[in-house]
CSV table of C-alpha atoms in Angstrom, one decimal:
chain,number,residue,atom,x,y,z
A,151,MET,CA,-85.0,-15.3,41.8
A,152,SER,CA,-83.4,-13.0,44.2
A,153,SER,CA,-80.0,-13.8,45.8
A,154,ALA,CA,-81.7,-14.3,49.1
A,155,GLU,CA,-83.8,-17.1,47.6
A,156,VAL,CA,-80.8,-18.7,46.0
A,157,GLN,CA,-78.9,-18.5,49.3
A,158,GLU,CA,-81.8,-20.2,51.1
A,159,ARG,CA,-82.0,-23.0,48.6
A,160,LEU,CA,-78.3,-23.6,48.7
A,161,LYS,CA,-78.4,-23.7,52.5
A,162,LYS,CA,-81.2,-26.4,52.3
A,163,LEU,CA,-79.1,-28.4,49.9
A,164,GLY,CA,-76.0,-28.1,52.0
A,165,LEU,CA,-77.9,-29.3,55.1
A,166,SER,CA,-79.3,-32.3,53.3
A,167,ALA,CA,-75.8,-33.4,52.3
A,168,ARG,CA,-74.4,-33.4,55.9
A,169,THR,CA,-74.7,-36.2,58.3
A,170,GLY,CA,-74.8,-33.9,61.4
A,171,THR,CA,-75.9,-30.4,61.9
A,172,GLY,CA,-72.6,-28.7,62.9
A,173,LYS,CA,-70.0,-27.0,60.7
A,174,GLY,CA,-67.3,-29.5,61.3
A,175,THR,CA,-69.3,-32.7,60.4
A,176,PRO,CA,-68.2,-34.6,57.3
A,177,ARG,CA,-70.5,-34.9,54.3
A,178,ARG,CA,-72.1,-38.2,53.4
A,179,LYS,CA,-70.0,-40.5,51.2
A,180,VAL,CA,-71.6,-41.8,48.0
A,181,LYS,CA,-71.7,-45.6,48.0
A,182,ARG,CA,-70.3,-46.9,44.8
A,183,ALA,CA,-70.7,-50.4,43.3
A,184,PRO,CA,-67.5,-52.3,43.1
A,185,ALA,CA,-65.7,-52.0,39.8
A,186,ARG,CA,-65.9,-55.0,37.6
A,187,SER,CA,-62.8,-56.4,36.1
A,188,GLY,CA,-63.8,-55.5,32.5
A,189,ALA,CA,-60.2,-55.0,31.5
A,190,ASP,CA,-59.4,-58.7,32.3
A,191,ASP,CA,-62.4,-59.9,30.3
A,192,LYS,CA,-61.3,-57.8,27.3
A,193,LYS,CA,-57.7,-59.1,27.6
A,194,LEU,CA,-59.1,-62.7,27.7
A,195,GLN,CA,-61.3,-62.1,24.7
A,196,LEU,CA,-58.4,-60.6,22.7
A,197,ALA,CA,-56.2,-63.6,23.6
A,198,LEU,CA,-58.9,-66.0,22.6
A,199,LYS,CA,-59.4,-64.1,19.3
A,200,LYS,CA,-55.7,-64.4,18.5
A,201,LEU,CA,-55.9,-68.2,19.0
A,202,ASN,CA,-58.9,-68.2,16.6
A,203,THR,CA,-61.2,-69.9,19.0
A,204,GLN,CA,-65.0,-70.3,18.6
A,205,PRO,CA,-67.5,-70.3,21.5
A,206,ILE,CA,-69.2,-73.5,22.3
A,207,GLN,CA,-72.8,-73.2,23.5
A,208,ALA,CA,-75.0,-75.3,25.7
A,209,ILE,CA,-72.3,-76.8,28.0
A,210,GLU,CA,-73.9,-77.2,31.4
A,211,GLU,CA,-70.9,-78.2,33.5
A,212,VAL,CA,-67.2,-79.1,33.3
A,213,ASN,CA,-65.4,-81.3,35.8
A,214,MET,CA,-61.6,-81.6,35.9
A,215,PHE,CA,-60.2,-84.5,37.9
A,216,LYS,CA,-57.1,-83.8,39.9
A,217,GLN,CA,-54.4,-86.3,41.0
A,218,ASP,CA,-55.5,-86.2,44.7
A,219,GLY,CA,-59.0,-87.4,43.9
A,220,ASN,CA,-60.7,-84.0,44.1
A,221,VAL,CA,-62.6,-82.4,41.3
A,222,ILE,CA,-62.6,-78.8,40.0
A,223,HIS,CA,-66.3,-78.3,39.2
A,224,PHE,CA,-67.5,-75.5,36.9
A,225,ALA,CA,-71.2,-74.9,36.8
A,226,ALA,CA,-72.4,-73.2,33.6
A,227,PRO,CA,-68.9,-72.3,32.3
A,228,LYS,CA,-68.0,-70.4,29.2
A,229,VAL,CA,-66.1,-72.6,26.8
A,230,HIS,CA,-64.1,-71.6,23.7
A,231,ALA,CA,-62.3,-74.1,21.4
A,232,ALA,CA,-59.9,-74.1,18.6
A,233,VAL,CA,-60.2,-77.7,17.4
A,234,PRO,CA,-57.4,-77.6,14.7
A,235,SER,CA,-54.9,-76.6,17.4
A,236,ASN,CA,-56.5,-78.8,20.1
A,237,THR,CA,-56.9,-75.7,22.4
A,238,PHE,CA,-59.8,-75.3,24.8
A,239,ALA,CA,-60.5,-72.4,27.1
A,240,ILE,CA,-62.8,-73.0,30.1
A,241,TYR,CA,-63.5,-70.1,32.4
A,242,GLY,CA,-66.0,-69.2,35.0
A,243,ASN,CA,-66.3,-69.8,38.8
A,244,GLY,CA,-64.6,-73.1,39.6
A,245,GLU,CA,-65.1,-74.8,42.9
A,246,ASP,CA,-62.9,-77.5,44.5
A,247,LYS,CA,-65.1,-80.4,45.5
A,248,GLU,CA,-64.6,-83.9,46.6
A,249,LEU,CA,-65.6,-86.8,44.3
A,250,THR,CA,-68.2,-88.0,46.8
A,251,GLU,CA,-70.1,-84.7,46.5
A,252,LEU,CA,-70.7,-85.2,42.8
A,253,VAL,CA,-71.0,-89.0,42.6
A,254,PRO,CA,-74.5,-89.7,41.4
A,255,GLY,CA,-74.4,-87.3,38.4
A,256,ILE,CA,-70.7,-87.8,37.6
A,257,LEU,CA,-70.5,-91.6,37.1
A,258,ASN,CA,-71.0,-91.4,33.3
A,259,GLN,CA,-68.0,-89.0,33.0
A,260,LEU,CA,-65.5,-91.1,34.9
A,261,GLY,CA,-62.6,-92.7,33.0
A,262,PRO,CA,-60.6,-95.7,34.1
A,263,ASP,CA,-58.3,-93.6,36.3
A,264,SER,CA,-61.1,-91.9,38.0
A,265,LEU,CA,-63.0,-95.1,38.6
A,266,ALA,CA,-59.9,-96.5,40.3
A,267,SER,CA,-59.8,-93.5,42.6
A,268,LEU,CA,-63.5,-93.9,43.3
A,269,ARG,CA,-63.0,-97.5,44.3
A,270,LYS,CA,-60.1,-96.4,46.6
A,271,LEU,CA,-62.4,-93.8,48.1
A,272,ALA,CA,-65.2,-96.3,48.7
A,273,GLU,CA,-62.8,-98.7,50.3
A,274,SER,CA,-61.4,-96.0,52.6
A,275,TYR,CA,-65.0,-95.0,53.5
A,276,GLN,CA,-65.9,-98.6,54.4
A,277,ASN,CA,-62.7,-98.9,56.5
A,278,LEU,CA,-63.7,-95.7,58.4
A,279,GLN,CA,-67.2,-97.1,59.0
A,280,LYS,CA,-65.7,-100.4,60.4
A,281,GLU,CA,-63.3,-98.5,62.7
A,282,LYS,CA,-66.2,-96.4,64.0
A,283,GLY,CA,-68.1,-99.6,64.8
A,284,GLU,CA,-65.2,-101.1,66.7
A,285,ASP,CA,-64.3,-97.8,68.5
A,286,ASP,CA,-67.2,-97.3,70.9
A,287,ASP,CA,-65.1,-96.5,74.0
A,288,GLU,CA,-67.4,-93.6,74.8
A,289,ILE,CA,-70.3,-96.0,75.6
A,290,PRO,CA,-69.9,-97.7,78.9
A,291,ASP,CA,-70.4,-101.5,79.1
A,292,LEU,CA,-73.5,-102.6,81.1
A,293,VAL,CA,-72.7,-104.6,84.2
A,294,GLU,CA,-74.9,-107.7,84.6
A,295,GLY,CA,-77.1,-107.9,87.6
A,296,GLU,CA,-76.8,-104.2,88.6
A,297,ASN,CA,-79.6,-101.7,88.4
A,298,PHE,CA,-78.4,-98.1,88.4
A,299,GLU,CA,-81.9,-96.7,88.6
A,300,ASN,CA,-82.5,-97.9,92.2
A,301,GLU,CA,-79.3,-96.3,93.5
A,302,PRO,CA,-79.8,-93.6,96.1
A,303,LYS,CA,-79.6,-90.1,94.7
A,304,VAL,CA,-76.9,-87.8,96.1
A,305,GLU,CA,-78.3,-84.4,97.0
């Protein structure tokens, strides 16, 4: 290959890497995938190894009940346990949800405290429904004997 051919190929490559055709145009930026937090996972794994935990398989979901009646819901979490030291590690993507969102599938997981909060929640929901039934100020009362359809239209 002669130097002229090499120069020509380099020129073609240089043109394909530019967004515009002029000399002062910037080159295209390479889009990179966001870096994963692999260092955090390694640190977590090392800490769990120091605690002598064992992974527990086949756990579909974990629900943690908070004092305010909401639930932290983990769908398909990773769970590690060290039973002799009564230590459990649950990690994954947790979502704050209200108890009403999880009610049908969560009833068998509720303890006495959670059942009491569920009763309070049901009572407050019923009270809201009653208040909505009493509060119909937006709907006008019909006046007996008057027909509004026969009124002359204003144009």
